[in-house]
């Protein structure tokens, strides 16, 4: 008869232990799992990415419901175990279920620490630990504007970045004088603060919160020094404490966490603890890497296989905030017996430090450039002796030393995936011996990149350099969302081959695992279908994001902003007068000049939109669309004494030609008539710079969160050539980019030289332009269409359903 194994806690560490048990001895146990949360096992780490808008809750599932079924696991979600009777080897749940066990694992995780201050129980105060906290923040951001995050640690900063992305005004309140003081030294902490301030975060350091003020709901914070700030959402991110209530009440030895030995055994036979709830050698860990190491040891032990004992872990951390590179590992504070070696490039904001005890490297902090993180972490884990090495060279990029890429210069034992403890050697084996040929296959085979995902680029690079000439970039398959296993290219190929013509039809014919798709695949399919068959496809308004459905940008307070088209940023008295009249008549509270040289009318009521458009009598400026937004121009030779070309007329011609073009993401252009580049041509999707006798075309520039200078694509002599290359380039982007991939990311993925070689071929260029012209031929100004269509107008703007 099978032994009965019960797991309490359906979280990351517990379920990883079960996965390891199944690997070691699939048939030995009858497994039951209890989980308080109503979900199958999900990737808690990625809640930060959900809040930051990079992914959705439905895409962070680690093991779906089918996985439990396939492995004959009894899963009781939404059920909390409230008592363990160790003598009777029985557990009791809050729904009255009683189950017997032979072996019992506690993986109850941690609870967020909630400051015991007045007002902590008010509405609008939340922790950031699970899906329901994340949902609460997402909801609050729709109604409220001011957020306060208490705690400037990893969690607090990731929460703050998410709330900023959601349009909130965010203040981080921190106890210590510098951020992330548990992971960074003061220099790195200050650099981090500066970078995050640039991103729009505000900081109140060395502040102790005394109370959360307000009536029923939080309205602000009061500090010990008597000062106050306003806040209608308060997030507490001041650390965690192991969840030991059940263990304590059931007679297990508990200190900060449930005390376990080197085999994760508690003081009671056949009862184990793993993950954040467990305390090993005085430490309760709060990161997945050590928890997964524990899971491996426990699984082997419980299955009766030989295993080395768990001897504790050295940890490393990275902050998951885009545009910020910080890394910290080991013992990073210098002291009497520990000396530091530091490199500080104030100009580029790069700071690197290693800490040595004698000749052994024991800790490191990196800011700005974290490429060396994996290598240093491996050295710290091994406590590498560096006596024969010039100490400063340890901080030098390995790639530069070896004259090769970073990943090539790593040794086989070096860690590629810190979360899952996967070394370079293991991944190379998976590629060479098990035939893995994509990042997804490596993930399935080794778990590398399965947790925070930070190592994905390194895994991809390793794959490329291991396969060498056999590497097939085209086969690097990544499903577009969790509704399907198909990649973007496979879907586009199937649409073409099978002549599919509706989003629902694609989902049905290609075997989607959801009936309606999701907010990731629906807009993507709508775009791909329109791109493949521009003249036949009927755009599905309901598959578009709200701003594109409404043809205006929704604002925080539910009003809209309206940007009329002003070709090349050039206007005239008649248009300005009409705009002024509309602004007065509809009491539009704010008119602002945008970075793209347009006038943005803010605060337009939804029901006024059609009349505002009608009376403006100007085309839509598409400020809401995945399409050409603006062509910014400098005054050029018509007025400027440095101008060598007519930038305004080229800008106007470009905008008139490509307006309304549907693209995978927004596209911005700029035309400057000389290399002084007053229109900032170097930071646009396509930038044009006038030179003596012609134009230079720069591509892939971006001025947003991922700043990127454009690459020189080509030099041409005439405006006709400019038009031809632009048409071909944009069409190639439309046909090969993933939906929502900006040109800056696309050009890095496909490579500048590849695109240059495509455009070099005159015949290809012509065909691309033919298809571009076909796509452009269907363009109609959406504002005019709505103004002239009573049915759409009523449905969209007066909430009337027309039969
Ligand atoms: C937003 C966020 C971002 C993070 N980012 C990172 C990161 O980038 N890198 C990293 O390494 N770590 C990160 N972490 C930490 C990481 O998620 C945790 O270390 C990990 O999830 C802990 O796993 P666990 O299984 O011990 O606990 P949990 O994942 O918390 O699982 C415990 C589960 O047990 C359930 N439970 C508790 N008591 C009972 C009971 N009596 N009966 C039934 N069920 C019970 C709980 O409801 C919970 O679902 C992050 C955490 C958060 C919140
Ligand atoms: N990228 C990552 O690896 C990542 C991301 C999120 C969370 N996590 C993990 O989740 C857990 C929780 O993260 P965390 O940031 O809450 O824990 P933490 O303990 O790392 O940081 C808490 C921070 O809050 C500050 N603090 C404490 N009391 C305060 C007070 N009264 N007012 C203001 N500040 C106060 C502390 O100085 C500390 O810097 C940790 O185990 C962390 O490692 C990791
Ligand atoms: S880019 Fe050159 S031509 Fe255009 S406004 Fe600036 S200086 Fe004058
Ligand atoms: S480093 Fe986090 S998943 Fe690999």
PDB file of N, CA, C and O and ligand atoms in Angstrom, residues 633-637 639-645 647 671-681 689-690, ligand 3:
ATOM      1  N   UNK A 633       9.180  67.870 -35.952  1.00  0.00           N
ATOM      2  CA  UNK A 633      10.147  68.454 -36.895  1.00  0.00           C
ATOM      3  C   UNK A 633      10.826  69.682 -36.289  1.00  0.00           C
ATOM      4  O   UNK A 633      10.252  70.360 -35.444  1.00  0.00           O
ATOM      5  N   UNK A 634      12.020  69.956 -36.767  1.00  0.00           N
ATOM      6  CA  UNK A 634      12.632  71.241 -36.440  1.00  0.00           C
ATOM      7  C   UNK A 634      12.253  72.219 -37.562  1.00  0.00           C
ATOM      8  O   UNK A 634      11.693  71.792 -38.575  1.00  0.00           O
ATOM      9  N   UNK A 635      12.542  73.500 -37.403  1.00  0.00           N
ATOM     10  CA  UNK A 635      12.088  74.442 -38.443  1.00  0.00           C
ATOM     11  C   UNK A 635      12.874  74.284 -39.740  1.00  0.00           C
ATOM     12  O   UNK A 635      12.359  74.568 -40.825  1.00  0.00           O
ATOM     13  N   UNK A 636      14.151  73.838 -39.612  1.00  0.00           N
ATOM     14  CA  UNK A 636      14.928  73.532 -40.810  1.00  0.00           C
ATOM     15  C   UNK A 636      15.292  74.724 -41.657  1.00  0.00           C
ATOM     16  O   UNK A 636      15.226  75.875 -41.204  1.00  0.00           O
ATOM     17  N   UNK A 637      15.625  74.411 -42.910  1.00  0.00           N
ATOM     18  CA  UNK A 637      16.234  75.440 -43.766  1.00  0.00           C
ATOM     19  C   UNK A 637      15.309  76.629 -44.023  1.00  0.00           C
ATOM     20  O   UNK A 637      15.766  77.705 -44.386  1.00  0.00           O
ATOM     21  N   UNK A 639      13.817  78.468 -41.941  1.00  0.00           N
ATOM     22  CA  UNK A 639      14.058  79.558 -41.004  1.00  0.00           C
ATOM     23  C   UNK A 639      15.414  79.505 -40.301  1.00  0.00           C
ATOM     24  O   UNK A 639      15.951  80.521 -39.910  1.00  0.00           O
ATOM     25  N   UNK A 640      15.941  78.296 -40.115  1.00  0.00           N
ATOM     26  CA  UNK A 640      17.144  78.183 -39.295  1.00  0.00           C
ATOM     27  C   UNK A 640      18.405  78.321 -40.147  1.00  0.00           C
ATOM     28  O   UNK A 640      18.510  77.723 -41.212  1.00  0.00           O
ATOM     29  N   UNK A 641      19.379  79.064 -39.620  1.00  0.00           N
ATOM     30  CA  UNK A 641      20.568  79.301 -40.444  1.00  0.00           C
ATOM     31  C   UNK A 641      21.467  78.080 -40.541  1.00  0.00           C
ATOM     32  O   UNK A 641      22.338  78.007 -41.374  1.00  0.00           O
ATOM     33  N   UNK A 642      21.249  77.066 -39.678  1.00  0.00           N
ATOM     34  CA  UNK A 642      22.077  75.854 -39.790  1.00  0.00           C
ATOM     35  C   UNK A 642      21.449  74.804 -40.705  1.00  0.00           C
ATOM     36  O   UNK A 642      22.068  73.816 -41.059  1.00  0.00           O
ATOM     37  N   UNK A 643      20.199  74.985 -41.020  1.00  0.00           N
ATOM     38  CA  UNK A 643      19.455  73.950 -41.737  1.00  0.00           C
ATOM     39  C   UNK A 643      20.007  73.669 -43.121  1.00  0.00           C
ATOM     40  O   UNK A 643      20.304  74.589 -43.884  1.00  0.00           O
ATOM     41  N   UNK A 644      20.152  72.375 -43.417  1.00  0.00           N
ATOM     42  CA  UNK A 644      20.628  72.003 -44.762  1.00  0.00           C
ATOM     43  C   UNK A 644      19.498  71.392 -45.567  1.00  0.00           C
ATOM     44  O   UNK A 644      19.652  71.130 -46.756  1.00  0.00           O
ATOM     45  N   UNK A 645      18.348  71.079 -44.911  1.00  0.00           N
ATOM     46  CA  UNK A 645      17.239  70.415 -45.605  1.00  0.00           C
ATOM     47  C   UNK A 645      15.911  70.999 -45.127  1.00  0.00           C
ATOM     48  O   UNK A 645      15.849  71.681 -44.104  1.00  0.00           O
ATOM     49  N   UNK A 647      13.110  70.217 -43.300  1.00  0.00           N
ATOM     50  CA  UNK A 647      12.629  69.199 -42.356  1.00  0.00           C
ATOM     51  C   UNK A 647      11.113  69.249 -42.198  1.00  0.00           C
ATOM     52  O   UNK A 647      10.465  68.208 -42.062  1.00  0.00           O
ATOM     53  N   UNK A 671      12.103  64.644 -37.545  1.00  0.00           N
ATOM     54  CA  UNK A 671      12.956  65.082 -38.659  1.00  0.00           C
ATOM     55  C   UNK A 671      13.706  66.342 -38.237  1.00  0.00           C
ATOM     56  O   UNK A 671      13.095  67.353 -37.872  1.00  0.00           O
ATOM     57  N   UNK A 672      15.018  66.283 -38.276  1.00  0.00           N
ATOM     58  CA  UNK A 672      15.858  67.449 -37.975  1.00  0.00           C
ATOM     59  C   UNK A 672      16.661  67.782 -39.231  1.00  0.00           C
ATOM     60  O   UNK A 672      17.131  66.862 -39.920  1.00  0.00           O
ATOM     61  N   UNK A 673      16.837  69.059 -39.461  1.00  0.00           N
ATOM     62  CA  UNK A 673      17.466  69.433 -40.732  1.00  0.00           C
ATOM     63  C   UNK A 673      18.980  69.543 -40.663  1.00  0.00           C
ATOM     64  O   UNK A 673      19.634  69.864 -41.651  1.00  0.00           O
ATOM     65  N   UNK A 674      19.556  69.264 -39.496  1.00  0.00           N
ATOM     66  CA  UNK A 674      21.016  69.200 -39.411  1.00  0.00           C
ATOM     67  C   UNK A 674      21.398  68.373 -38.195  1.00  0.00           C
ATOM     68  O   UNK A 674      20.546  68.071 -37.364  1.00  0.00           O
ATOM     69  N   UNK A 675      22.656  67.967 -38.070  1.00  0.00           N
ATOM     70  CA  UNK A 675      23.026  67.048 -36.979  1.00  0.00           C
ATOM     71  C   UNK A 675      22.835  67.625 -35.572  1.00  0.00           C
ATOM     72  O   UNK A 675      22.980  66.892 -34.592  1.00  0.00           O
ATOM     73  N   UNK A 676      22.509  68.919 -35.452  1.00  0.00           N
ATOM     74  CA  UNK A 676      22.202  69.424 -34.104  1.00  0.00           C
ATOM     75  C   UNK A 676      20.948  68.755 -33.552  1.00  0.00           C
ATOM     76  O   UNK A 676      20.696  68.759 -32.370  1.00  0.00           O
ATOM     77  N   UNK A 677      20.162  68.229 -34.444  1.00  0.00           N
ATOM     78  CA  UNK A 677      19.023  67.365 -34.105  1.00  0.00           C
ATOM     79  C   UNK A 677      18.069  67.963 -33.075  1.00  0.00           C
ATOM     80  O   UNK A 677      17.755  67.337 -32.065  1.00  0.00           O
ATOM     81  N   UNK A 678      17.590  69.163 -33.356  1.00  0.00           N
ATOM     82  CA  UNK A 678      16.685  69.833 -32.404  1.00  0.00           C
ATOM     83  C   UNK A 678      15.380  69.072 -32.212  1.00  0.00           C
ATOM     84  O   UNK A 678      14.707  69.242 -31.207  1.00  0.00           O
ATOM     85  N   UNK A 679      14.999  68.232 -33.172  1.00  0.00           N
ATOM     86  CA  UNK A 679      13.754  67.459 -33.005  1.00  0.00           C
ATOM     87  C   UNK A 679      14.016  66.124 -32.293  1.00  0.00           C
ATOM     88  O   UNK A 679      13.139  65.283 -32.206  1.00  0.00           O
ATOM     89  N   UNK A 680      15.227  65.953 -31.782  1.00  0.00           N
ATOM     90  CA  UNK A 680      15.602  64.747 -31.024  1.00  0.00           C
ATOM     91  C   UNK A 680      15.450  63.469 -31.870  1.00  0.00           C
ATOM     92  O   UNK A 680      14.895  62.459 -31.429  1.00  0.00           O
ATOM     93  N   UNK A 681      15.968  63.534 -33.098  1.00  0.00           N
ATOM     94  CA  UNK A 681      15.800  62.412 -34.032  1.00  0.00           C
ATOM     95  C   UNK A 681      16.482  61.130 -33.556  1.00  0.00           C
ATOM     96  O   UNK A 681      16.109  60.032 -33.966  1.00  0.00           O
ATOM     97  N   UNK A 689      17.935  62.809 -40.074  1.00  0.00           N
ATOM     98  CA  UNK A 689      18.829  63.945 -39.834  1.00  0.00           C
ATOM     99  C   UNK A 689      19.362  64.429 -41.181  1.00  0.00           C
ATOM    100  O   UNK A 689      19.952  63.643 -41.957  1.00  0.00           O
ATOM    101  N   UNK A 690      19.117  65.712 -41.444  1.00  0.00           N
ATOM    102  CA  UNK A 690      19.577  66.292 -42.703  1.00  0.00           C
ATOM    103  C   UNK A 690      21.088  66.478 -42.684  1.00  0.00           C
ATOM    104  O   UNK A 690      21.667  66.924 -41.678  1.00  0.00           O
TER     105      UNK A 690
HETATM  106  S1  LIG B   3      18.262  70.708 -36.183  1.00  0.00           S
HETATM  107 FE1  LIG B   3      19.659  72.086 -37.172  1.00  0.00          FE
HETATM  108  S2  LIG B   3      18.386  72.958 -38.752  1.00  0.00           S
HETATM  109 FE2  LIG B   3      16.980  72.106 -37.327  1.00  0.00          FE
HETATM  110  S3  LIG B   3      16.493  73.783 -35.965  1.00  0.00           S
HETATM  111 FE3  LIG B   3      18.177  72.631 -35.049  1.00  0.00          FE
HETATM  112  S4  LIG B   3      19.986  73.710 -35.686  1.00  0.00           S
HETATM  113 FE4  LIG B   3      18.343  74.362 -37.013  1.00  0.00          FE
END
